[in-house]
CSV table of C-alpha atoms and ligand atoms in Angstrom, one decimal:
chain,number,residue,atom,x,y,z
A,477,MET,CA,0.0,0.0,0.0
A,478,GLU,CA,1.1,3.6,-0.9
A,479,VAL,CA,-0.5,6.4,1.0
A,480,ILE,CA,-1.0,10.0,-0.3
A,481,ILE,CA,-2.2,12.7,2.2
A,482,LEU,CA,-3.6,15.8,0.6
A,483,ALA,CA,-2.5,18.8,2.7
A,484,ALA,CA,-2.0,21.7,0.3
A,485,GLY,CA,-5.3,23.5,1.0
A,486,GLN,CA,-4.6,26.9,2.7
A,487,GLY,CA,-7.3,26.8,5.4
A,488,LYS,CA,-8.2,30.4,5.2
A,489,ARG,CA,-11.2,29.9,7.4
A,490,MET,CA,-9.1,29.0,10.4
A,491,ARG,CA,-7.9,32.7,10.4
A,492,SER,CA,-4.6,31.6,11.8
A,493,ALA,CA,-0.9,32.0,10.9
A,494,LEU,CA,-0.5,28.3,11.7
A,495,PRO,CA,-1.1,26.0,8.6
A,496,LYS,CA,-4.4,24.1,8.9
A,497,VAL,CA,-2.9,20.6,9.1
A,498,LEU,CA,-0.7,21.8,12.0
A,499,GLN,CA,-3.8,22.9,14.1
A,500,PRO,CA,-3.9,20.5,17.0
A,501,ILE,CA,-6.2,17.8,18.1
A,502,ALA,CA,-5.4,16.5,21.5
A,503,GLY,CA,-2.2,18.5,21.4
A,504,ARG,CA,-0.8,16.9,18.2
A,505,PRO,CA,-1.1,18.4,14.7
A,506,MET,CA,-4.1,17.1,12.7
A,507,LEU,CA,-1.6,15.8,10.1
A,508,GLN,CA,0.1,13.6,12.6
A,509,HIS,CA,-3.2,11.9,13.4
A,510,VAL,CA,-3.6,11.1,9.8
A,511,VAL,CA,-0.1,9.8,9.4
A,512,ALA,CA,-0.6,7.5,12.5
A,513,ALA,CA,-3.8,6.1,11.0
A,514,ALA,CA,-2.0,5.6,7.7
A,515,ARG,CA,1.0,3.9,9.4
A,516,ALA,CA,-1.4,1.3,11.0
A,517,LEU,CA,-1.6,-0.2,7.5
A,518,SER,CA,2.2,-0.6,7.3
A,519,PRO,CA,2.4,1.2,4.0
A,520,ARG,CA,5.5,1.2,1.8
A,521,ILE,CA,5.5,4.9,1.6
A,522,VAL,CA,3.5,7.9,3.0
A,523,CYS,CA,3.7,11.0,0.8
A,524,VAL,CA,2.3,14.4,2.0
A,525,VAL,CA,1.2,16.8,-0.7
A,526,TYR,CA,1.8,20.3,0.7
A,527,GLY,CA,1.3,23.7,-0.7
A,528,HIS,CA,2.1,27.3,-0.3
A,529,GLY,CA,3.8,28.0,3.0
A,530,GLY,CA,4.1,24.3,3.5
A,531,GLU,CA,7.8,24.3,4.5
A,532,VAL,CA,6.6,25.2,8.0
A,533,VAL,CA,4.6,21.9,7.9
A,534,ARG,CA,7.7,19.9,6.8
A,535,GLU,CA,9.8,21.4,9.5
A,536,ARG,CA,7.2,20.9,12.3
A,537,ILE,CA,6.3,17.4,11.5
A,538,ALA,CA,10.1,16.6,11.0
A,539,ASP,CA,9.5,12.9,10.2
A,540,PRO,CA,12.3,11.5,8.1
A,541,GLU,CA,10.1,8.6,6.9
A,542,LEU,CA,7.7,10.8,5.2
A,543,ALA,CA,7.9,11.7,1.5
A,544,TRP,CA,6.9,15.3,0.5
A,545,ALA,CA,5.5,16.5,-2.8
A,546,LYS,CA,4.9,20.2,-3.4
A,547,GLN,CA,1.8,21.3,-5.2
A,548,GLU,CA,1.9,24.9,-6.5
A,549,PRO,CA,-0.4,26.3,-7.7
A,550,GLN,CA,-3.3,24.3,-6.3
A,551,LEU,CA,-5.4,23.1,-9.2
A,552,GLY,CA,-7.7,20.7,-7.5
A,553,THR,CA,-7.5,17.3,-5.8
A,554,GLY,CA,-6.7,15.4,-9.0
A,555,HIS,CA,-3.8,17.7,-9.6
A,556,ALA,CA,-2.8,17.3,-5.9
A,557,VAL,CA,-2.6,13.5,-6.2
A,558,GLN,CA,-0.7,13.8,-9.5
A,559,GLN,CA,2.1,15.6,-7.6
A,560,ALA,CA,2.6,12.6,-5.4
A,561,LEU,CA,2.9,10.1,-8.3
A,562,PRO,CA,6.6,10.3,-8.8
A,563,HIS,CA,7.0,8.8,-5.4
A,564,LEU,CA,4.7,5.9,-6.0
A,565,VAL,CA,5.4,2.5,-7.7
A,566,ASP,CA,3.2,0.8,-10.2
A,567,GLY,CA,1.8,-2.6,-9.2
A,568,ASP,CA,0.8,-1.4,-5.8
A,569,SER,CA,-2.4,0.4,-4.7
A,570,ALA,CA,-2.6,4.0,-3.4
A,571,LEU,CA,-4.8,5.2,-0.5
A,572,VAL,CA,-5.7,8.8,-0.6
A,573,LEU,CA,-6.3,10.7,2.7
A,574,TYR,CA,-7.0,14.2,3.7
A,575,GLY,CA,-4.6,16.0,6.2
A,576,ASP,CA,-7.6,17.9,7.5
A,577,VAL,CA,-9.7,14.8,8.3
A,578,PRO,CA,-7.9,13.7,11.4
A,579,LEU,CA,-10.1,11.2,13.1
A,580,ILE,CA,-10.1,8.5,10.3
A,581,GLY,CA,-9.6,5.1,11.9
A,582,ALA,CA,-7.3,2.4,11.0
A,583,ALA,CA,-10.0,-0.3,11.1
A,584,THR,CA,-12.2,1.6,8.5
A,585,LEU,CA,-9.1,2.0,6.3
A,586,ARG,CA,-8.3,-1.7,6.5
A,587,ARG,CA,-11.8,-2.6,5.3
A,588,LEU,CA,-11.4,-0.1,2.4
A,589,GLN,CA,-8.0,-1.7,1.5
A,590,THR,CA,-9.6,-5.1,1.5
A,591,ALA,CA,-12.5,-4.0,-0.7
A,592,ALA,CA,-10.0,-2.5,-3.2
A,593,GLY,CA,-7.9,-5.6,-3.4
A,594,ALA,CA,-5.2,-5.4,-6.0
A,595,ASP,CA,-7.1,-4.1,-8.9
A,596,ARG,CA,-10.4,-2.4,-7.8
A,597,LEU,CA,-11.2,1.2,-7.0
A,598,ALA,CA,-12.7,1.5,-3.6
A,599,LEU,CA,-14.5,4.6,-2.2
A,600,LEU,CA,-15.3,5.5,1.3
A,601,THR,CA,-18.8,7.0,1.3
A,602,VAL,CA,-21.4,8.1,3.9
A,603,GLU,CA,-25.1,8.9,3.8
A,604,LEU,CA,-25.7,12.4,5.2
A,605,ASP,CA,-29.1,14.1,6.0
A,606,ASP,CA,-27.6,17.3,4.6
A,607,PRO,CA,-25.2,16.4,1.8
A,608,THR,CA,-24.8,20.0,0.7
A,609,GLY,CA,-21.4,20.9,-0.6
A,610,TYR,CA,-20.2,17.3,-1.0
A,611,GLY,CA,-19.6,15.2,-4.2
A,612,ARG,CA,-22.5,12.9,-4.7
A,613,ILE,CA,-22.2,9.2,-5.5
A,614,LEU,CA,-24.3,8.4,-8.6
A,615,ARG,CA,-25.3,4.8,-9.2
A,616,ASP,CA,-27.1,2.9,-12.0
A,617,GLU,CA,-30.4,0.9,-11.6
A,618,ALA,CA,-28.3,-2.1,-10.5
A,619,GLY,CA,-26.7,0.0,-7.8
A,620,ARG,CA,-23.3,0.1,-9.4
A,621,VAL,CA,-21.3,3.3,-9.0
A,622,VAL,CA,-21.1,5.1,-12.3
A,623,ARG,CA,-19.5,8.4,-11.4
A,624,ILE,CA,-19.2,11.2,-8.8
A,625,VAL,CA,-20.7,14.6,-9.4
A,626,GLU,CA,-19.5,17.6,-7.4
A,627,HIS,CA,-22.2,19.6,-5.6
A,628,LYS,CA,-21.5,22.7,-7.8
A,629,ASP,CA,-21.7,20.7,-11.0
A,630,ALA,CA,-24.8,18.7,-10.0
A,631,THR,CA,-28.4,19.0,-11.3
A,632,GLU,CA,-31.3,19.3,-8.9
A,633,ASP,CA,-32.0,15.6,-9.2
A,634,GLU,CA,-28.4,14.7,-8.4
A,635,ARG,CA,-28.3,16.9,-5.5
A,636,ARG,CA,-31.1,14.9,-3.9
A,637,VAL,CA,-28.6,12.0,-3.5
A,638,ARG,CA,-27.6,11.7,0.1
A,639,GLU,CA,-24.7,9.3,-0.5
A,640,VAL,CA,-21.5,11.4,-0.6
A,641,ASN,CA,-17.9,11.0,-1.3
A,642,THR,CA,-15.7,11.4,1.8
A,643,GLY,CA,-12.7,11.9,-0.5
A,644,ILE,CA,-10.9,8.9,0.9
A,645,LEU,CA,-10.3,6.2,-1.7
A,646,VAL,CA,-8.0,3.5,-2.9
A,647,ALA,CA,-6.9,3.0,-6.5
A,648,PRO,CA,-4.3,0.9,-8.4
A,649,VAL,CA,-1.2,3.2,-8.9
A,650,ALA,CA,-0.7,2.4,-12.6
A,651,ARG,CA,-4.3,3.1,-13.4
A,652,LEU,CA,-4.3,6.2,-11.3
A,653,ARG,CA,-1.3,7.5,-13.3
A,654,ASP,CA,-3.2,6.9,-16.6
A,655,TRP,CA,-6.6,8.3,-15.4
A,656,LEU,CA,-5.1,11.5,-13.9
A,657,GLY,CA,-3.3,12.2,-17.2
A,658,ARG,CA,-6.7,12.2,-18.9
A,659,ILE,CA,-8.9,14.3,-16.6
A,660,GLY,CA,-9.6,17.9,-17.6
A,661,ASN,CA,-10.8,21.0,-15.6
A,662,ASP,CA,-13.9,21.9,-17.6
A,663,ASN,CA,-16.2,22.2,-14.6
A,664,ALA,CA,-17.9,24.7,-12.3
A,665,GLN,CA,-14.7,25.3,-10.4
A,666,GLY,CA,-12.2,25.0,-13.2
A,667,GLU,CA,-10.3,22.4,-11.1
A,668,TYR,CA,-8.8,19.0,-11.8
A,669,TYR,CA,-11.1,16.8,-9.9
A,670,LEU,CA,-9.8,13.5,-8.5
A,671,THR,CA,-13.4,12.4,-8.5
A,672,ASP,CA,-13.4,12.3,-12.3
A,673,ILE,CA,-11.3,9.1,-12.3
A,674,ILE,CA,-14.4,7.1,-11.2
A,675,ALA,CA,-16.2,7.5,-14.6
A,676,LEU,CA,-12.9,6.6,-16.4
A,677,ALA,CA,-12.6,3.5,-14.2
A,678,VAL,CA,-16.2,2.5,-15.0
A,679,ALA,CA,-15.7,3.0,-18.7
A,680,GLU,CA,-12.7,0.6,-18.5
A,681,GLY,CA,-14.7,-2.0,-16.7
A,682,VAL,CA,-12.7,-1.5,-13.4
A,683,GLU,CA,-14.9,-2.4,-10.5
A,684,VAL,CA,-15.8,0.3,-8.0
A,685,ALA,CA,-16.5,-0.8,-4.5
A,686,THR,CA,-17.8,1.3,-1.7
A,687,VAL,CA,-17.2,1.0,2.0
A,688,GLN,CA,-18.8,2.9,4.9
A,689,PRO,CA,-16.8,4.1,7.9
A,690,ASP,CA,-17.3,2.5,11.4
A,691,ALA,CA,-18.5,6.0,12.5
A,692,VAL,CA,-19.4,9.0,10.4
A,693,TRP,CA,-17.2,11.3,12.5
A,694,GLU,CA,-14.2,9.6,11.2
A,695,THR,CA,-14.7,11.3,7.9
A,696,LEU,CA,-15.5,14.9,9.2
A,697,GLY,CA,-13.1,17.5,8.0
A,698,VAL,CA,-11.9,20.7,9.7
A,699,ASN,CA,-12.2,24.0,8.0
A,700,SER,CA,-12.8,26.3,10.9
A,701,LYS,CA,-12.1,26.6,14.7
A,702,PRO,CA,-15.7,25.5,15.6
A,703,GLN,CA,-15.1,22.4,13.6
A,704,LEU,CA,-11.7,21.9,15.2
A,705,ALA,CA,-13.3,22.1,18.6
A,706,GLU,CA,-16.1,19.8,17.6
A,707,LEU,CA,-13.7,17.1,16.5
A,708,GLU,CA,-11.5,17.7,19.7
A,709,ARG,CA,-14.5,16.9,21.8
A,710,ILE,CA,-15.4,13.8,19.7
A,711,HIS,CA,-11.8,12.5,20.1
A,712,GLN,CA,-11.8,13.2,23.8
A,713,ARG,CA,-15.1,11.4,24.4
A,714,ASN,CA,-13.6,8.4,22.6
A,715,ILE,CA,-10.6,8.5,24.9
A,716,ALA,CA,-12.9,8.8,27.9
A,717,GLN,CA,-14.9,5.9,26.6
A,718,ARG,CA,-11.8,3.7,26.3
A,719,LEU,CA,-10.7,4.7,29.9
A,720,MET,CA,-14.2,3.8,31.2
A,721,GLU,CA,-14.0,0.5,29.3
A,722,GLU,CA,-10.7,-0.1,31.1
A,723,GLY,CA,-12.5,0.4,34.4
A,724,VAL,CA,-11.7,4.1,35.2
A,725,THR,CA,-14.4,6.1,36.9
A,726,VAL,CA,-14.5,9.2,34.8
A,727,LEU,CA,-16.9,11.6,36.5
A,728,ASP,CA,-17.8,13.4,33.5
A,729,PRO,CA,-16.6,12.0,30.1
A,730,SER,CA,-17.3,15.4,28.5
A,731,ARG,CA,-14.9,17.1,30.9
A,732,ILE,CA,-11.6,15.4,30.5
A,733,ASP,CA,-8.6,16.1,28.1
A,734,VAL,CA,-5.9,13.6,27.3
A,735,ARG,CA,-3.2,15.1,25.2
A,736,GLY,CA,-0.7,12.1,25.1
A,737,GLU,CA,-0.8,8.6,26.5
A,738,LEU,CA,-2.6,7.8,29.7
A,739,THR,CA,-2.1,4.4,31.2
A,740,VAL,CA,-4.1,3.3,34.1
A,741,GLY,CA,-4.2,0.6,36.8
A,742,ARG,CA,-7.4,-0.7,38.5
A,743,ASP,CA,-10.1,1.5,40.1
A,744,VAL,CA,-8.6,4.8,39.1
A,745,GLU,CA,-11.0,7.7,39.6
A,746,ILE,CA,-10.8,11.1,37.6
A,747,ASP,CA,-12.8,14.0,38.6
A,748,VAL,CA,-13.9,16.8,36.2
A,749,GLY,CA,-11.8,19.3,34.4
A,750,CYS,CA,-8.4,17.4,34.4
A,751,VAL,CA,-5.7,17.7,31.7
A,752,PHE,CA,-3.2,14.9,31.0
A,753,GLU,CA,-0.3,15.6,28.8
A,754,GLY,CA,2.6,13.5,27.5
A,755,GLN,CA,3.2,10.1,29.2
A,756,VAL,CA,1.1,9.7,32.3
A,757,GLU,CA,0.9,6.4,34.3
A,758,LEU,CA,-1.6,6.2,37.1
A,759,GLY,CA,-1.3,3.1,39.5
A,760,ASP,CA,-4.1,1.2,41.1
A,761,ASP,CA,-6.7,3.2,43.1
A,762,VAL,CA,-5.2,6.6,42.1
A,763,ARG,CA,-7.7,9.4,42.5
A,764,ILE,CA,-7.3,12.7,40.6
A,765,GLY,CA,-9.3,15.6,42.0
A,766,ALA,CA,-11.0,18.2,39.9
A,767,HIS,CA,-9.0,20.6,37.7
A,768,CYS,CA,-5.6,19.0,38.0
A,769,VAL,CA,-3.0,19.2,35.2
A,770,VAL,CA,-0.7,16.2,35.1
A,771,LYS,CA,2.1,16.0,32.5
A,772,ASN,CA,4.7,13.3,32.1
A,773,ALA,CA,4.2,11.7,35.5
A,774,ARG,CA,4.0,8.3,37.2
A,775,LEU,CA,1.7,8.2,40.2
A,776,GLY,CA,2.1,5.2,42.5
A,777,ALA,CA,-0.8,3.1,43.7
A,778,GLY,CA,-3.3,4.8,46.0
A,779,THR,CA,-1.9,8.3,45.4
A,780,ARG,CA,-4.4,11.1,45.6
A,781,LEU,CA,-4.1,14.4,43.8
A,782,ALA,CA,-6.5,17.0,45.5
A,783,PRO,CA,-8.1,19.6,43.3
A,784,PHE,CA,-6.2,22.2,41.4
A,785,SER,CA,-2.8,20.5,41.6
A,786,HIS,CA,-0.2,20.8,38.9
A,787,VAL,CA,2.2,17.9,38.5
A,788,GLU,CA,4.9,17.7,35.9
A,789,ASP,CA,7.9,15.3,35.3
A,790,THR,CA,7.1,13.7,38.6
A,791,ALA,CA,7.2,10.2,40.0
A,792,THR,CA,5.6,9.2,43.3
A,793,GLY,CA,5.5,6.1,45.4
A,794,ARG,CA,2.4,4.6,46.9
A,795,ALA,CA,-0.3,6.5,48.8
A,796,CYS,CA,1.0,10.0,48.4
A,797,VAL,CA,-1.4,12.9,49.0
A,798,ILE,CA,-0.7,16.0,46.8
A,799,GLY,CA,-2.7,19.2,46.9
A,800,PRO,CA,-5.1,21.0,46.8
A,801,TYR,CA,-3.1,23.7,45.0
A,802,ALA,CA,0.3,22.0,45.1
A,803,ARG,CA,2.8,22.1,42.3
A,804,THR,CA,5.5,19.6,41.5
A,805,ARG,CA,7.9,20.6,38.9
A,806,PRO,CA,10.5,18.6,36.8
A,807,GLY,CA,12.7,16.2,38.8
A,808,THR,CA,10.3,15.6,41.7
A,809,VAL,CA,10.6,12.1,43.0
A,810,LEU,CA,8.5,11.2,46.0
A,811,GLY,CA,8.6,8.0,48.1
A,812,ASP,CA,5.7,6.3,49.7
A,813,ASP,CA,3.1,8.2,51.8
A,814,VAL,CA,4.6,11.6,51.2
A,815,HIS,CA,2.1,14.5,51.7
A,816,LEU,CA,2.4,17.8,50.0
A,817,GLY,CA,-0.3,20.3,51.0
A,818,ASN,CA,-1.7,23.6,49.6
A,819,PHE,CA,0.8,26.0,48.1
A,820,VAL,CA,3.7,23.7,48.3
A,821,GLU,CA,6.1,23.8,45.4
A,822,VAL,CA,8.7,21.0,44.8
A,823,LYS,CA,11.3,21.1,42.1
A,824,ASN,CA,14.3,18.7,41.3
A,825,SER,CA,14.0,17.1,44.7
A,826,ALA,CA,13.7,13.6,46.3
A,827,ILE,CA,11.4,13.3,49.2
A,828,ALA,CA,11.5,10.0,50.9
A,829,ASP,CA,8.8,7.9,52.7
A,830,HIS,CA,6.4,9.4,55.2
A,831,SER,CA,7.7,13.0,54.9
A,832,LYS,CA,5.3,15.8,54.9
A,833,ALA,CA,5.2,19.4,53.8
A,834,ASN,CA,1.6,20.4,54.4
A,835,HIS,CA,1.5,24.1,53.8
A,836,LEU,CA,3.2,27.0,51.9
A,837,ALA,CA,6.7,25.7,51.2
A,838,TYR,CA,9.3,25.7,48.5
A,839,VAL,CA,11.5,22.6,48.3
A,840,GLY,CA,14.0,23.0,45.4
A,841,ASP,CA,17.2,21.0,44.7
A,842,ALA,CA,16.8,19.1,48.0
A,843,ASP,CA,17.2,15.6,49.2
A,844,VAL,CA,14.7,15.0,52.0
A,845,GLY,CA,14.9,11.8,54.1
A,846,GLU,CA,12.2,9.8,55.7
A,847,ARG,CA,9.7,11.0,58.3
A,848,VAL,CA,10.7,14.6,57.9
A,849,ASN,CA,8.3,17.3,58.8
A,850,ILE,CA,8.6,20.5,56.9
A,851,GLY,CA,6.8,23.4,58.5
A,852,ALA,CA,4.7,26.1,56.9
A,853,GLY,CA,6.7,28.8,55.2
A,854,THR,CA,9.8,26.7,54.9
A,855,ILE,CA,12.0,27.7,51.8
A,856,THR,CA,15.1,26.2,50.4
A,857,CYS,CA,17.3,29.1,49.2
A,858,ASN,CA,18.8,27.1,46.4
A,859,TYR,CA,19.8,29.9,44.1
A,860,ASP,CA,22.3,32.8,44.7
A,861,GLY,CA,21.6,34.5,41.5
A,862,ALA,CA,24.3,32.6,39.6
A,863,ASN,CA,24.4,29.0,40.8
A,864,LYS,CA,22.2,26.4,42.3
A,865,TYR,CA,23.0,24.4,45.5
A,866,ARG,CA,21.5,21.4,47.1
A,867,THR,CA,19.9,21.2,50.5
A,868,VAL,CA,20.1,17.8,52.4
A,869,ILE,CA,17.7,17.1,55.1
A,870,GLU,CA,18.2,13.7,56.8
A,871,ASP,CA,15.7,11.3,58.3
A,872,ASP,CA,13.4,12.4,61.1
A,873,ALA,CA,14.4,16.0,60.9
A,874,PHE,CA,11.8,18.5,62.0
A,875,ILE,CA,11.9,21.9,60.2
A,876,GLY,CA,10.1,24.6,62.2
A,877,SER,CA,7.9,27.0,60.4
A,878,ASP,CA,9.1,30.0,58.4
A,879,THR,CA,12.7,28.6,58.0
A,880,GLN,CA,15.1,29.4,55.3
A,881,LEU,CA,17.7,26.8,54.4
A,882,VAL,CA,20.5,28.6,52.6
A,883,ALA,CA,22.1,25.9,50.4
A,884,PRO,CA,24.4,24.3,50.3
A,885,VAL,CA,23.4,23.2,53.7
A,886,ARG,CA,22.7,19.9,55.6
A,887,VAL,CA,20.3,19.1,58.4
A,888,GLY,CA,21.4,16.1,60.4
A,889,ARG,CA,19.3,13.1,61.3
A,890,GLY,CA,16.7,13.9,63.9
A,891,ALA,CA,17.7,17.5,64.1
A,892,THR,CA,15.1,20.2,64.9
A,893,LEU,CA,15.2,23.6,63.5
A,894,GLY,CA,13.4,26.3,65.5
A,895,ALA,CA,10.8,28.3,63.8
A,896,GLY,CA,12.0,31.3,61.9
A,897,THR,CA,15.5,29.9,61.6
A,898,THR,CA,17.8,31.1,58.7
A,899,LEU,CA,20.1,28.2,58.5
A,900,THR,CA,23.4,29.1,56.8
A,901,LYS,CA,25.5,26.3,58.4
A,902,ASP,CA,24.8,22.6,58.8
A,903,ALA,CA,22.5,21.7,61.7
A,904,PRO,CA,24.0,18.8,63.7
A,905,ALA,CA,22.0,15.6,64.2
A,906,GLY,CA,19.7,15.2,67.1
A,907,GLN,CA,20.0,18.9,68.3
A,908,LEU,CA,17.8,22.0,68.3
A,909,THR,CA,19.3,24.6,66.0
A,910,VAL,CA,17.6,28.0,66.1
A,911,SER,CA,18.8,31.3,64.8
A,912,ARG,CA,16.6,34.3,65.9
A,913,ALA,CA,17.0,37.1,68.3
A,914,ARG,CA,15.9,36.4,71.8
A,915,GLN,CA,12.5,37.5,72.7
A,916,VAL,CA,12.3,40.6,75.1
A,917,SER,CA,9.3,42.3,76.6
A,918,LEU,CA,9.7,46.0,77.7
A,919,ALA,CA,7.5,46.8,80.7
A,920,GLY,CA,6.3,50.5,80.8
A,921,TRP,CA,6.8,50.9,77.1
A,922,GLN,CA,4.4,53.4,75.6
A,923,ARG,CA,2.8,53.3,72.3
A,924,PRO,CA,3.3,56.4,70.1
A,925,VAL,CA,0.4,58.7,69.9
A,926,LYS,CA,-0.5,61.1,67.1
A,927,THR,CA,0.7,64.6,67.8
A,928,LYS,CA,-2.2,67.1,67.4
A,929,LYS,CA,-1.4,70.0,65.1
B,158,UD1,C1,-13.7,17.0,-2.1
B,158,UD1,C2,-14.3,16.1,-3.1
B,158,UD1,C3,-15.7,15.9,-2.8
B,158,UD1,C4,-15.9,15.4,-1.5
B,158,UD1,C5,-15.3,16.3,-0.4
B,158,UD1,C6,-15.2,15.7,0.9
B,158,UD1,C7,-13.0,16.5,-5.2
B,158,UD1,C8,-13.1,17.1,-6.5
B,158,UD1,N1,-14.1,16.7,-4.5
B,158,UD1,O1,-14.3,18.3,-2.3
B,158,UD1,O2,-16.3,15.0,-3.8
B,158,UD1,O3,-17.3,15.2,-1.2
B,158,UD1,O4,-13.9,16.6,-0.8
B,158,UD1,O5,-14.8,16.7,1.9
B,158,UD1,O6,-12.1,15.8,-5.0
B,158,UD1,N2,-6.4,19.8,-1.7
B,158,UD1,C9,-5.1,19.9,-2.1
B,158,UD1,N3,-4.9,20.6,-3.3
B,158,UD1,C10,-5.9,21.1,-4.1
B,158,UD1,C11,-7.2,20.9,-3.6
B,158,UD1,C12,-7.4,20.3,-2.4
B,158,UD1,O7,-4.2,19.5,-1.4
B,158,UD1,O8,-5.5,21.6,-5.1
B,158,UD1,C13,-6.7,19.1,-0.5
B,158,UD1,C14,-7.3,20.0,0.7
B,158,UD1,O9,-6.2,20.6,1.5
B,158,UD1,C15,-8.1,19.1,1.4
B,158,UD1,C16,-8.6,18.0,0.4
B,158,UD1,O10,-7.6,18.1,-0.7
B,158,UD1,O11,-7.4,18.4,2.4
B,158,UD1,C17,-10.0,18.3,-0.1
B,158,UD1,O12,-10.1,19.5,-0.7
B,158,UD1,P1,-11.4,20.4,-0.6
B,158,UD1,O13,-11.2,21.7,-1.2
B,158,UD1,O14,-11.9,20.4,0.8
B,158,UD1,O15,-12.3,19.5,-1.5
B,158,UD1,P2,-13.9,19.8,-1.7
B,158,UD1,O16,-14.0,20.7,-2.8
B,158,UD1,O17,-14.5,20.0,-0.4
B,159,CA,CA1,-13.7,20.0,1.9
């Protein structure tokens, strides 16, 4: 199988500087979804036909296995396919896909491929309640396809036909070469129509098969931002459906966004408004509260993210409790039963089993041992404006509230830091270290009063 993806259209209606086929569905360019569907058929080659400004597309997709054919000017779908022909070999069949029809499924394409066999033409068609704008499939009394007529060229009678051309088809390469060399542009749009090859095939006695997609949304195209949003929702609902089939409790399947790969254990629960990006792995019994953003993370079994937490490049052990309003940044590694409460930020730090930072803290470039308690307002001062340094807090240390740990610095095993300490030297194990002025009370002190003018 050879695959041609048509992607030369400008997409003016997107009103965007970004070429249409780079507009994202689930965080990936539409074109990449189409390429992925094509690759499921293990084709010999995938050739993308690109147009004006398409260099941006080539650069952004940056896929060395793709072949590229430039179409300039754009004289129609038939002309577009013709540009790809130098990349194709006779004796094989070619599948034509659209770069702006991103949800096409591999299963549907396989059925189309089977229907085409080695020497037939196979069209993917759908019946629409409102076929306005589409090419109509015209059949003879025996039900055999005879040709496709574009909406703009169709008569009143022909426009009543509800079976339309999705644009996706399979044809033998050698025949395609010959037919495309013979089509003209004498039609309402003055374009070279790919659809004109159907009548040529029929005239030569080549069989034309039709196949319907597993779901109509697979064939929907994107020309505008509202259509992009519509397909995004369909795609996300499909992902939610799959997650639920795997046993995940998704509180509202219309309010979840997965932009990457989400793998889950048993009895995972996901509340509304969460976004998952990149590679995310949720262990058994993980619960994600409302409105969390989780990117490239592995959350151990039983871990709970409370609402509004933001977790990125993070790995946790079992039964951690994070949030609400917590943020873990790249390089966060948590052991088992670690608690991070509201307004706690952790970056490039390891925090071992049973340690807790329950309120308002910044832990950056730190190695925190087991059973450490980090009080409210604790800050690791890891950055002197030029360099970053590590803070080490050993097992069973107790860090009093409002403490600054000026790195590099080490808190020994079982040490206690008094509240308000600014630690600039290592704190010995097992001792209380405190750095603050002694408290005094002045008897007979008078509050200033306003002087009358
Ligand atoms: C095409 C079909 C029509 C079908 C409809 C489905 C033809 C003549 N008509 O119509 O039967 O019902 O799709 O949506 O094929 N493209 C290029 N170069 C060009 C023209 C188009 O690469 O010169 C690409 C576009 O980027 C797009 C695809 O081909 O991805 C279809 O083009 P579009 O203009 O949307 O085709 P329609 O006129 O809607
Ligand atoms: Ca179209």
